[in-house]
mmCIF file of C-alpha atoms and ligand atoms in Angstrom:
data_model
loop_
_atom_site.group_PDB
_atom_site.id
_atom_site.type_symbol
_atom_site.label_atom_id
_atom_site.label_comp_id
_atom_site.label_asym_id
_atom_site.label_seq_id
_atom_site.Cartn_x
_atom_site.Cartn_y
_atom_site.Cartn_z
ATOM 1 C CA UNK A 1 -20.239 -42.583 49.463
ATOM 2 C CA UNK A 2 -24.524 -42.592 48.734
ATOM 3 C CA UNK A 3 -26.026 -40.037 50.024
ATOM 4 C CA UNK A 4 -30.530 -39.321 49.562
ATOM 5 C CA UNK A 5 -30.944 -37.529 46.905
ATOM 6 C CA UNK A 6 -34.390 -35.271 46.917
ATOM 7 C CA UNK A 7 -35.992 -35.943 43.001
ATOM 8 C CA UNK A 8 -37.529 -32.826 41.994
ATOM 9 C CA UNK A 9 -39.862 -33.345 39.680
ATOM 10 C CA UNK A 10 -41.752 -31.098 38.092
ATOM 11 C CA UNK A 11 -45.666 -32.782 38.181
ATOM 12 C CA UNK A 12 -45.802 -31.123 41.472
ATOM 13 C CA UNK A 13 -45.009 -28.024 40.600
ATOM 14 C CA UNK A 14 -47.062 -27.494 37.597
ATOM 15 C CA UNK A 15 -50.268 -29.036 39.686
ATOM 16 C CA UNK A 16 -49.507 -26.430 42.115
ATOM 17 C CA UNK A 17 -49.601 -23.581 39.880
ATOM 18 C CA UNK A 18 -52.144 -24.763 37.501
ATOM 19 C CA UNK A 19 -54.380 -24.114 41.027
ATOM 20 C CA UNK A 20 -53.505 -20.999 41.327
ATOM 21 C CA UNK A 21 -53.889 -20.305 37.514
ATOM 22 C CA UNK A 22 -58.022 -21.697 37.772
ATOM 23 C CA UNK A 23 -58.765 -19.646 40.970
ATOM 24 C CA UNK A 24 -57.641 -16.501 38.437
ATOM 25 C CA UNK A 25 -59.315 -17.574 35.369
ATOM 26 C CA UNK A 26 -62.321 -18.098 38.066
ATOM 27 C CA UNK A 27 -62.364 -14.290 39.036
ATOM 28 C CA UNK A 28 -62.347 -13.151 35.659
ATOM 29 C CA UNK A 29 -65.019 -15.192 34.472
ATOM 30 C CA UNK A 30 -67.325 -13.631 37.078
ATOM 31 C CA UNK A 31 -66.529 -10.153 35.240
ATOM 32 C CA UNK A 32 -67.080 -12.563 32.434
ATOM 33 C CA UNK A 33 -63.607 -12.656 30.855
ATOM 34 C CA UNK A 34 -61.726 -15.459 29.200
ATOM 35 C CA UNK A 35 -58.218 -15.529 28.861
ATOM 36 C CA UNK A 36 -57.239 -15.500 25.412
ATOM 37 C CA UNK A 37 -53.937 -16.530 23.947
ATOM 38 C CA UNK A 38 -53.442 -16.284 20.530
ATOM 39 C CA UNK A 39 -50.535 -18.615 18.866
ATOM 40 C CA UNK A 40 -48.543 -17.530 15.501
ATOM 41 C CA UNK A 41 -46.490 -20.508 13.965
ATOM 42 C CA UNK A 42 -44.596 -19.530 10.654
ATOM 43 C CA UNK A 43 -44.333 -23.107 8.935
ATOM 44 C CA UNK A 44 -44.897 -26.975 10.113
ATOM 45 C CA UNK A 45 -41.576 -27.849 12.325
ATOM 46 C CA UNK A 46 -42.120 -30.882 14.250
ATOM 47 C CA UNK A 47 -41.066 -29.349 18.007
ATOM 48 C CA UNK A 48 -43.348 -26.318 17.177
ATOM 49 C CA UNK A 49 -46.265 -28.240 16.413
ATOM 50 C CA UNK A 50 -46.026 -30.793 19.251
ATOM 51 C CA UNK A 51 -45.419 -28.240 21.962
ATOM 52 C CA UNK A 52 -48.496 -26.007 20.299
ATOM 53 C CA UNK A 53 -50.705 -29.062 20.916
ATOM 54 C CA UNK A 54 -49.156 -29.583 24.336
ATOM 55 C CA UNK A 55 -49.707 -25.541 25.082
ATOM 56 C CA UNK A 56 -53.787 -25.825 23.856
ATOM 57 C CA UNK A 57 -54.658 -28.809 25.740
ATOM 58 C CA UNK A 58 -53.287 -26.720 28.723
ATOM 59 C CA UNK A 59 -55.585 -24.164 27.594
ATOM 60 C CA UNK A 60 -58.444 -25.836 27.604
ATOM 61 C CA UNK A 61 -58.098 -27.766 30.939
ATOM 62 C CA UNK A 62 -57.546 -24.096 32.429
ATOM 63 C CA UNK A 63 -60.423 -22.443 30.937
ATOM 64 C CA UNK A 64 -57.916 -20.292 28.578
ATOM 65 C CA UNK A 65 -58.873 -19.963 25.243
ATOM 66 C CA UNK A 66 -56.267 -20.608 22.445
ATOM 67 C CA UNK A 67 -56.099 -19.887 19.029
ATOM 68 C CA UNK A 68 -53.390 -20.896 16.343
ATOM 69 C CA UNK A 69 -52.877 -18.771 13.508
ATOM 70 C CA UNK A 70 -50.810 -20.761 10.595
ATOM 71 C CA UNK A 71 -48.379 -19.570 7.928
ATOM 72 C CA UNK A 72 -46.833 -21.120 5.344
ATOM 73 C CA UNK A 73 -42.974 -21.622 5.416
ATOM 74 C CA UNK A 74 -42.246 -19.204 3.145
ATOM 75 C CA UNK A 75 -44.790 -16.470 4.434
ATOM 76 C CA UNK A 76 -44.144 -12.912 3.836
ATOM 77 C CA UNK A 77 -42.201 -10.991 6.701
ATOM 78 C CA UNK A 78 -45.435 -8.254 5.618
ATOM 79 C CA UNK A 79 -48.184 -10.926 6.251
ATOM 80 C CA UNK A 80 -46.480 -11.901 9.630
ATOM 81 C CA UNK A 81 -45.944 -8.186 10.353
ATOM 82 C CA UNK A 82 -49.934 -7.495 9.973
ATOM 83 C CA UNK A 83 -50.970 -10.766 11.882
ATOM 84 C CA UNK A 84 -49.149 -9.520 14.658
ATOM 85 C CA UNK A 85 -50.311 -6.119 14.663
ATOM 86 C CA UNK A 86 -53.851 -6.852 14.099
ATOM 87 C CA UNK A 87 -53.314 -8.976 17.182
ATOM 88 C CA UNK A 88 -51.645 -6.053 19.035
ATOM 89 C CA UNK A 89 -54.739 -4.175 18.887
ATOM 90 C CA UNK A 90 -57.161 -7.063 19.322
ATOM 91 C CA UNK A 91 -58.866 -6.672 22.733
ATOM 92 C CA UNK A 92 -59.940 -10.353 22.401
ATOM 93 C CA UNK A 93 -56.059 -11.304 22.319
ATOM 94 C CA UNK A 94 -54.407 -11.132 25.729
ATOM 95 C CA UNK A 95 -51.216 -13.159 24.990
ATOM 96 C CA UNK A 96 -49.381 -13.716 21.802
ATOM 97 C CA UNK A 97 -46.519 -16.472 21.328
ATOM 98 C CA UNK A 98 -44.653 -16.519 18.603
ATOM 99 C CA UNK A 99 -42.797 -19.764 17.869
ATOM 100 C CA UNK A 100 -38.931 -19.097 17.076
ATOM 101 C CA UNK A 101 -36.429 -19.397 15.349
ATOM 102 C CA UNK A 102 -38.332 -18.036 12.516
ATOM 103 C CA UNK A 103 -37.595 -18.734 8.900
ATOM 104 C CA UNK A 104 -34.404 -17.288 7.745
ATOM 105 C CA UNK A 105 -35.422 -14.850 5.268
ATOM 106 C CA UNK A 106 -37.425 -13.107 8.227
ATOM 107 C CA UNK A 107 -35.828 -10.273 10.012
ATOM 108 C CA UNK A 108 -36.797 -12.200 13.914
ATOM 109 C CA UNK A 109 -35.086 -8.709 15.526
ATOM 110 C CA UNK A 110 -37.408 -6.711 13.571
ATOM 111 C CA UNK A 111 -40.439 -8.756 14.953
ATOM 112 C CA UNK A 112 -39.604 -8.813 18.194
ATOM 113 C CA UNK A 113 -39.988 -4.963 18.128
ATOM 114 C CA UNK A 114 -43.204 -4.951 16.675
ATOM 115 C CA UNK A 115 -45.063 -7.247 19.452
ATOM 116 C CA UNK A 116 -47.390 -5.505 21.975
ATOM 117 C CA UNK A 117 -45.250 -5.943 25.306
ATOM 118 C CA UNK A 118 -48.416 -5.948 26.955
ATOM 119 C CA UNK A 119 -49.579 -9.089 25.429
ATOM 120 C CA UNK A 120 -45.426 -10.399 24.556
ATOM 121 C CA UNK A 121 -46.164 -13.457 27.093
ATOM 122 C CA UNK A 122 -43.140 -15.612 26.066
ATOM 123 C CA UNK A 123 -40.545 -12.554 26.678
ATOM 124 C CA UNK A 124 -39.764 -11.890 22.819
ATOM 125 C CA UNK A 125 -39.745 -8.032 23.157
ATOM 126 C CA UNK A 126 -36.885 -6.303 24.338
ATOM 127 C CA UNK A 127 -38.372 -4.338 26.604
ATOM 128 C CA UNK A 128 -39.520 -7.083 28.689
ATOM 129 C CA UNK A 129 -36.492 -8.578 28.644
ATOM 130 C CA UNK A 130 -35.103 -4.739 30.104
ATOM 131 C CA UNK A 131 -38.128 -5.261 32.363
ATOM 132 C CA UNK A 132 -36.406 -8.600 33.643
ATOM 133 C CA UNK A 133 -33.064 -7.276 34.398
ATOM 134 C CA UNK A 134 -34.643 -3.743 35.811
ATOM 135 C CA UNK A 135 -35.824 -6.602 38.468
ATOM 136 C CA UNK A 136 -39.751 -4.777 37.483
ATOM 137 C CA UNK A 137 -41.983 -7.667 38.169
ATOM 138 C CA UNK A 138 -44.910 -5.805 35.862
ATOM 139 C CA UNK A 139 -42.675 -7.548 32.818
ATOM 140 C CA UNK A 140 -42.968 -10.941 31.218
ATOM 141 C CA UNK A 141 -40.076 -12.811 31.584
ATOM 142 C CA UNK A 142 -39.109 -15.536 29.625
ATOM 143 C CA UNK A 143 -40.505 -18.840 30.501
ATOM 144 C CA UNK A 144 -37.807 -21.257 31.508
ATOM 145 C CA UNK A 145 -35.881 -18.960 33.509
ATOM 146 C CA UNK A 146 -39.161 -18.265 35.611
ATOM 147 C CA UNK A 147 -40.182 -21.994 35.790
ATOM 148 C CA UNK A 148 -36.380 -22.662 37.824
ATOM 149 C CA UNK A 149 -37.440 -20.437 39.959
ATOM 150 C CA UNK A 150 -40.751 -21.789 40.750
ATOM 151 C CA UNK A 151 -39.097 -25.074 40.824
ATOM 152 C CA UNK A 152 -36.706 -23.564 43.479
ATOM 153 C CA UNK A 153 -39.960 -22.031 45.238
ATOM 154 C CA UNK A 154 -41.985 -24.728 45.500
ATOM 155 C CA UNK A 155 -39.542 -27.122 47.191
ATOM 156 C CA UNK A 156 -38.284 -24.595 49.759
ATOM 157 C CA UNK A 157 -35.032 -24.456 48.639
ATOM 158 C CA UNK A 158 -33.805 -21.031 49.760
ATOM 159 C CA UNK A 159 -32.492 -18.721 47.377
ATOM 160 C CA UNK A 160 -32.132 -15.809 49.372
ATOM 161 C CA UNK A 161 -28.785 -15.473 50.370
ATOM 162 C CA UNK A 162 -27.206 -18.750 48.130
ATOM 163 C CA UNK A 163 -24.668 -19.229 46.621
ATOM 164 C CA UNK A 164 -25.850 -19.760 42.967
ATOM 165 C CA UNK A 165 -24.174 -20.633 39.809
ATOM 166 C CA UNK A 166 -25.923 -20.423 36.570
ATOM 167 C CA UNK A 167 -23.872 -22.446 34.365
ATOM 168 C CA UNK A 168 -24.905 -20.873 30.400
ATOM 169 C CA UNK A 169 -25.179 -17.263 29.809
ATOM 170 C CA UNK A 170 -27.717 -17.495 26.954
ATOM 171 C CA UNK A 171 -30.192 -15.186 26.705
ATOM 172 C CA UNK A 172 -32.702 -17.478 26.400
ATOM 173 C CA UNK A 173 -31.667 -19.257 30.165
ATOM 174 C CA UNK A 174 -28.445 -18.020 31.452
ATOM 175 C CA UNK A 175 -28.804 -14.551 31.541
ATOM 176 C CA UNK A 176 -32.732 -13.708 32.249
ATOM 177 C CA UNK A 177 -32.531 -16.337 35.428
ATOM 178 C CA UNK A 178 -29.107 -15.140 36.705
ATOM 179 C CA UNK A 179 -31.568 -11.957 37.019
ATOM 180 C CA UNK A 180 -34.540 -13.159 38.365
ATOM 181 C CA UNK A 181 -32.463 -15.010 40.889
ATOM 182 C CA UNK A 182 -30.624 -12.042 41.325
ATOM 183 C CA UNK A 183 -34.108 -10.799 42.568
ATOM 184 C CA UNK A 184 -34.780 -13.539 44.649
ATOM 185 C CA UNK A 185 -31.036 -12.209 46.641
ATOM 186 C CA UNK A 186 -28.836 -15.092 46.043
ATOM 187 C CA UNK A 187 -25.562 -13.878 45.026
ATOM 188 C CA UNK A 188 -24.962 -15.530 42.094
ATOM 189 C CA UNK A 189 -21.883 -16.602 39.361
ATOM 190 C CA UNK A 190 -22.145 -17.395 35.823
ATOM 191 C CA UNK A 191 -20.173 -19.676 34.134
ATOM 192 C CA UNK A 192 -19.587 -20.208 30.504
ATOM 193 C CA UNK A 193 -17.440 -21.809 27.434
ATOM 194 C CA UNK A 194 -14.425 -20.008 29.055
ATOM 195 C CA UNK A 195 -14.637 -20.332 32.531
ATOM 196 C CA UNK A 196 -11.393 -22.004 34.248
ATOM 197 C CA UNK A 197 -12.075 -24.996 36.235
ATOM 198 C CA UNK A 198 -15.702 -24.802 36.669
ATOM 199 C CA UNK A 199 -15.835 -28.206 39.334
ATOM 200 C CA UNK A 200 -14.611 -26.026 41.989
ATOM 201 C CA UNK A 201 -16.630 -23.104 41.122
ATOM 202 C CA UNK A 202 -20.113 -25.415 40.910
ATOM 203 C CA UNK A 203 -18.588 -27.256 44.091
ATOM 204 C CA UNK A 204 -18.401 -23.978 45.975
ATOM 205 C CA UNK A 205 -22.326 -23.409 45.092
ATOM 206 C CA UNK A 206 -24.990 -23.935 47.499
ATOM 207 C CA UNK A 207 -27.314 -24.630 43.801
ATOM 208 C CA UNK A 208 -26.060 -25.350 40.631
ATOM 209 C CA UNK A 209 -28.081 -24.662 38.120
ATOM 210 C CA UNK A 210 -26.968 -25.788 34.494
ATOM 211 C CA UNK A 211 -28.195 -24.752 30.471
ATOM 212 C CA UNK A 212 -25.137 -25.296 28.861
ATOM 213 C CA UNK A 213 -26.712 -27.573 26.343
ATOM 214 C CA UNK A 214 -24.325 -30.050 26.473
ATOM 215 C CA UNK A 215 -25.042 -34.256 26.864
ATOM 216 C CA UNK A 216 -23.975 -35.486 30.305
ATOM 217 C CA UNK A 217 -21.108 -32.740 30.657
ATOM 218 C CA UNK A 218 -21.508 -32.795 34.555
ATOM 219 C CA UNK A 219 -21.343 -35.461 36.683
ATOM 220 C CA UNK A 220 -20.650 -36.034 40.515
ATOM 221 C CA UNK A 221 -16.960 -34.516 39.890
ATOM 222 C CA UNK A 222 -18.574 -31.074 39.984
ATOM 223 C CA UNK A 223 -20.672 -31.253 43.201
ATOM 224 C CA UNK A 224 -20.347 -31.887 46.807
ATOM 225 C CA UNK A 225 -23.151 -34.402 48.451
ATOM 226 C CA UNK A 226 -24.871 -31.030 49.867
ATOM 227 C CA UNK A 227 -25.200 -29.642 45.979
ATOM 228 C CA UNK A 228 -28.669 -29.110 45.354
ATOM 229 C CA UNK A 229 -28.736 -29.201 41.290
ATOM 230 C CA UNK A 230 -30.998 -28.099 38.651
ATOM 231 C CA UNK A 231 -30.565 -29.739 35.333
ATOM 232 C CA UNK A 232 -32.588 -27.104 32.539
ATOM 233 C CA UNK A 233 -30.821 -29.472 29.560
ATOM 234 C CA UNK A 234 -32.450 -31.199 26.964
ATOM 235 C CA UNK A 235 -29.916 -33.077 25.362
ATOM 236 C CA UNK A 236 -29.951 -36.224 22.809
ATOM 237 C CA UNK A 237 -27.936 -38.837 24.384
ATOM 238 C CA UNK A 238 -26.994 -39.989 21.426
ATOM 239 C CA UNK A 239 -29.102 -43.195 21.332
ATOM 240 C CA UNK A 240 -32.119 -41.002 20.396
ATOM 241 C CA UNK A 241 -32.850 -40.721 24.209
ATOM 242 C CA UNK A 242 -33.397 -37.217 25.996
ATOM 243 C CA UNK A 243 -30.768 -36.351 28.659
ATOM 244 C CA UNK A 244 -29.269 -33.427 30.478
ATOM 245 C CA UNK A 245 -26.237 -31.662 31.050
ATOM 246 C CA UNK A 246 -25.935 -33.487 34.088
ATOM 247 C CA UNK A 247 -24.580 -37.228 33.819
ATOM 248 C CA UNK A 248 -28.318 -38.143 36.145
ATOM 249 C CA UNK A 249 -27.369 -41.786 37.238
ATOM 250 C CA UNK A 250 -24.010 -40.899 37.660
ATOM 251 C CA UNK A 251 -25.356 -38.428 39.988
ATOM 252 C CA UNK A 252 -28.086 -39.507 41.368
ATOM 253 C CA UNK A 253 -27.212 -40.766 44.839
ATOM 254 C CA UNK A 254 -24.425 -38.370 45.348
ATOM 255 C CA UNK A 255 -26.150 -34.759 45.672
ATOM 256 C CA UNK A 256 -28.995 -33.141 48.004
ATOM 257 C CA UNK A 257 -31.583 -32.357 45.149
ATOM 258 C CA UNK A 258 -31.075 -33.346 41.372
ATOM 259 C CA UNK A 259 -34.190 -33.169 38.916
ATOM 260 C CA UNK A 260 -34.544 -35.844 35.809
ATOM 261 C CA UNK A 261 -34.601 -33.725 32.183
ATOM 262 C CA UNK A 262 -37.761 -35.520 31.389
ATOM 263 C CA UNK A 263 -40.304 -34.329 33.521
ATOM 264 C CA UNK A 264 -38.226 -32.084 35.294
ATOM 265 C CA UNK A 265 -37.929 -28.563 34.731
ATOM 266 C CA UNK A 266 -39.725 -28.361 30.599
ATOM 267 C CA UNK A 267 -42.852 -29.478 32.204
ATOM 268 C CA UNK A 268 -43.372 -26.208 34.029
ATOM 269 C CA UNK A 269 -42.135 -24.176 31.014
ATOM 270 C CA UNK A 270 -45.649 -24.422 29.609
ATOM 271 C CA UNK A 271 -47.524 -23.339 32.616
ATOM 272 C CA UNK A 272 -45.473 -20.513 33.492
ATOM 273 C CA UNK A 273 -46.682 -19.132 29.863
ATOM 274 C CA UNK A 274 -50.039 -19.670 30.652
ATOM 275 C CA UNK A 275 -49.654 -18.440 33.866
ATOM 276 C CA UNK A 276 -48.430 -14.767 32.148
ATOM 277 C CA UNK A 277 -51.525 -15.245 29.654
ATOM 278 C CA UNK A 278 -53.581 -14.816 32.512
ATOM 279 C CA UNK A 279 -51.464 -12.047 34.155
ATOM 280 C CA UNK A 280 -51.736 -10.540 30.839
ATOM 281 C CA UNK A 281 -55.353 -10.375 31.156
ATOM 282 C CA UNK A 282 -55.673 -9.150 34.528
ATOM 283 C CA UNK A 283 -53.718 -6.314 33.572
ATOM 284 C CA UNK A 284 -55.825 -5.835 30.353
ATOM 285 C CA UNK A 285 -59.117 -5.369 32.358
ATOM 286 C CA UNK A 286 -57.384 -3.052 35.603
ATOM 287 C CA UNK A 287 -56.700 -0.854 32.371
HETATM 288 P P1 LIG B 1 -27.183 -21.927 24.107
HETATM 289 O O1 LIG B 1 -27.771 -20.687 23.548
HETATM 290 O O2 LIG B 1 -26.426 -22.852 23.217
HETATM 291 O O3 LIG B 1 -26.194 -21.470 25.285
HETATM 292 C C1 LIG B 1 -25.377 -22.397 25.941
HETATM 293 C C2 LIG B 1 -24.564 -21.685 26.995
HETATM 294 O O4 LIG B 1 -23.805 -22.678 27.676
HETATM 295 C C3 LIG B 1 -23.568 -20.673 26.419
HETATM 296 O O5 LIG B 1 -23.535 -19.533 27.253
HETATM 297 C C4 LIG B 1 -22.227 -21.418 26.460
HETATM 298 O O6 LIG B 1 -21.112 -20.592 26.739
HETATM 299 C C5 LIG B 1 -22.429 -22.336 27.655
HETATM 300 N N1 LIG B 1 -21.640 -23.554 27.530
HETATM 301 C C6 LIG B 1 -21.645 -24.432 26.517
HETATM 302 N N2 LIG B 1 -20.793 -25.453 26.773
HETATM 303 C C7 LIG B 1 -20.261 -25.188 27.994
HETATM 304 C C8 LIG B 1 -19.325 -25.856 28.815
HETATM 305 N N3 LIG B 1 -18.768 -26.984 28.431
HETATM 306 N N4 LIG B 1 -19.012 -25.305 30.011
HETATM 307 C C9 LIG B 1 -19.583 -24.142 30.417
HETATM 308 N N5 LIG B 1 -20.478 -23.456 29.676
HETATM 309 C C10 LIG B 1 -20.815 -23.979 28.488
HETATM 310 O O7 LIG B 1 -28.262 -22.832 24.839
HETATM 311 P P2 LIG B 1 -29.655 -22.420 25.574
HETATM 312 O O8 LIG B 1 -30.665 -22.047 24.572
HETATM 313 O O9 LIG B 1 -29.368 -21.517 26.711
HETATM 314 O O10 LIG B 1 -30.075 -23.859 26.141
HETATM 315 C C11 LIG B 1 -29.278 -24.532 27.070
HETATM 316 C C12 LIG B 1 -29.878 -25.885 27.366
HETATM 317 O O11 LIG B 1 -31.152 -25.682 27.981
HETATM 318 C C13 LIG B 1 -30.151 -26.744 26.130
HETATM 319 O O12 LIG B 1 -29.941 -28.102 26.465
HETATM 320 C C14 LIG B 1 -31.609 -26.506 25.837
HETATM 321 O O13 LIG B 1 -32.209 -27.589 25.160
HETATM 322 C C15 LIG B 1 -32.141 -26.377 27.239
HETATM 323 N N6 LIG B 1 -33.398 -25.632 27.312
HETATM 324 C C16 LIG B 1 -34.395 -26.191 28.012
HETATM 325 C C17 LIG B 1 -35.598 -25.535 28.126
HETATM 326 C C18 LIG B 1 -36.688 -26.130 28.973
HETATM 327 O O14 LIG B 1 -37.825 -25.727 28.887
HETATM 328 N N7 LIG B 1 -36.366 -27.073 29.829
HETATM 329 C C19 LIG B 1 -35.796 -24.314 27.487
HETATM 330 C C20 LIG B 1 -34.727 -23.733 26.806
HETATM 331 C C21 LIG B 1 -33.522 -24.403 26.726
HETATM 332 P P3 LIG B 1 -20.601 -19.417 25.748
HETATM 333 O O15 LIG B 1 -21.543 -18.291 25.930
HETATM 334 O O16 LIG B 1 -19.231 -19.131 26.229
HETATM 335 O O17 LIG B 1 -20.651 -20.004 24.368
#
């Protein structure tokens, strides 16, 4: 049986909050402020550099000002170290990103202690991640998990109260946005590698929600046609083409709510970290 299936996309979304974003970067400017977000790349890797040009043209169409600050591949852990504490004192830096995984002769725990939490927008720091699972909304959490939830949000799917399965328990997805939904009151269960017979745990769900990182693993097996399913995958299909964790056209069709990987939940990864550049900034000037 077909049943509609609801596309979530993400365009929406991201217009939505990119509104909200200029109406704050409007109010500072009056106390004549700019938002300023200041990007550290360690070497040239092809996914860095495209999402850093992705993340500045952002900037710019947002009135946020972004700055990339390079080094080489084989950089000193000591030349990163003072970059990022120059930067933690900087009152002309608001937000600092830090792309990862950093080279492997750099120590990326010892880094992550060193960043300003005030100005740690992408959630490296441990204490913001503390912040996220303390449920303390004066935190950054990490980007993606955030961005579900504004996905979530902005369609008026009800979380409070849901049944929710996160299926991953990185720390990266998993884990932070198990929290955050947590927050949001859905009473929620995390699956993993080991989990036993996940299709009728995900078929029990009111929203699935999947970052297991692995190519069409899910299909219409594992839902019911009320499942309202977020795909956070972004796998290669194989053929070179991106794809999620859900099987899409399999599914498609046989679900509530299913979003594409392309254009679906990544897109409003980006704006959610601009979004805490700017938060960082208001909290810089109520200093
Ligand atoms: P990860 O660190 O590899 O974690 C994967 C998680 O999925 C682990 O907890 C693992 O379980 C679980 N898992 C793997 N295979 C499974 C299976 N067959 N059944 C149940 N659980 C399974 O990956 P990640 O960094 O969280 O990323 C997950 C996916 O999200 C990837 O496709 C990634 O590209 C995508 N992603 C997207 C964005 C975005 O902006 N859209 C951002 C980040 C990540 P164990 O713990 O038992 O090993």
């Amino acid at each position: 049986m077909s049943v509609e299936t609801m596309k979530l996309t993400g365009k929406p979304v991201v217009d939505f909050l990119r509104e909200n974003i200029k109406e704050r970067v409007t109010k500072l400017s009056i106390k004549d402020i700019v938002p300023k977000m200041l990007i550290i790349r360690v070497g040239a890797r092809e996914d860095d550099v495209f999402y850093e040009k992705s993340i500045l043209k952002n900037c710019s169409m947002l009135g946020i000002e972004g700055t990339v600050k390079e080094l080489s591949a084989d950089a000193s852990m000591e030349e990163l170290i003072g970059i990022i504490k120059e930067a933690n004192v900087n009152d002309e830096v608001h937000g600092i990103m830090l792309f990862r995984p950093l080279p492997k002769h750099m120590d990326q725990e010892k880094i992550s202690n060193i960043i300003n939490p005030y100005k740690d927008v992408d959630c490296m720091s441990p204490l913001n991640m503390e912040k996220t699972f303390e449920g303390n909304s004066r935190g950054f959490a990490p980007c993606t998990p955030k961005a579900v939830v504004e996905m979530l949000r902005y369609y008026k799917i009800p979380m409070n109260g849901a049944n929710i399965v996160v299926a991953g328990r990185s720390l990266v997805v998993g884990k932070p946005l198990s929290m955050l939904l947590l927050d949001e009151n859905a009473t929620v269960t995390i699956c993993h590698s080991k989990t036993k017979d996940m299709k009728s745990v995900t078929k029990n769900a009111d929203i699935v929600i999947t970052a297991i990182g692995n190519a069409k693993f899910m299909n219409e097996d594992f839902f019911t046609e009320d499942s309202i399913v977020i795909d956070v995958g972004i796998n290669e299909d194989g053929s070179g083409k991106i794809c999620g964790d859900v099987d899409y056209d399999r599914t498609f069709g046989k679900v509530k709510a299913l979003n594409p990987a392309a254009g679906g939940v990544g897109t409003i990864t980006t704006t959610i970290l601009l979004d805490q550049t700017v938060k960082a900034c208001e909290m810089f000037v109520v200093k």
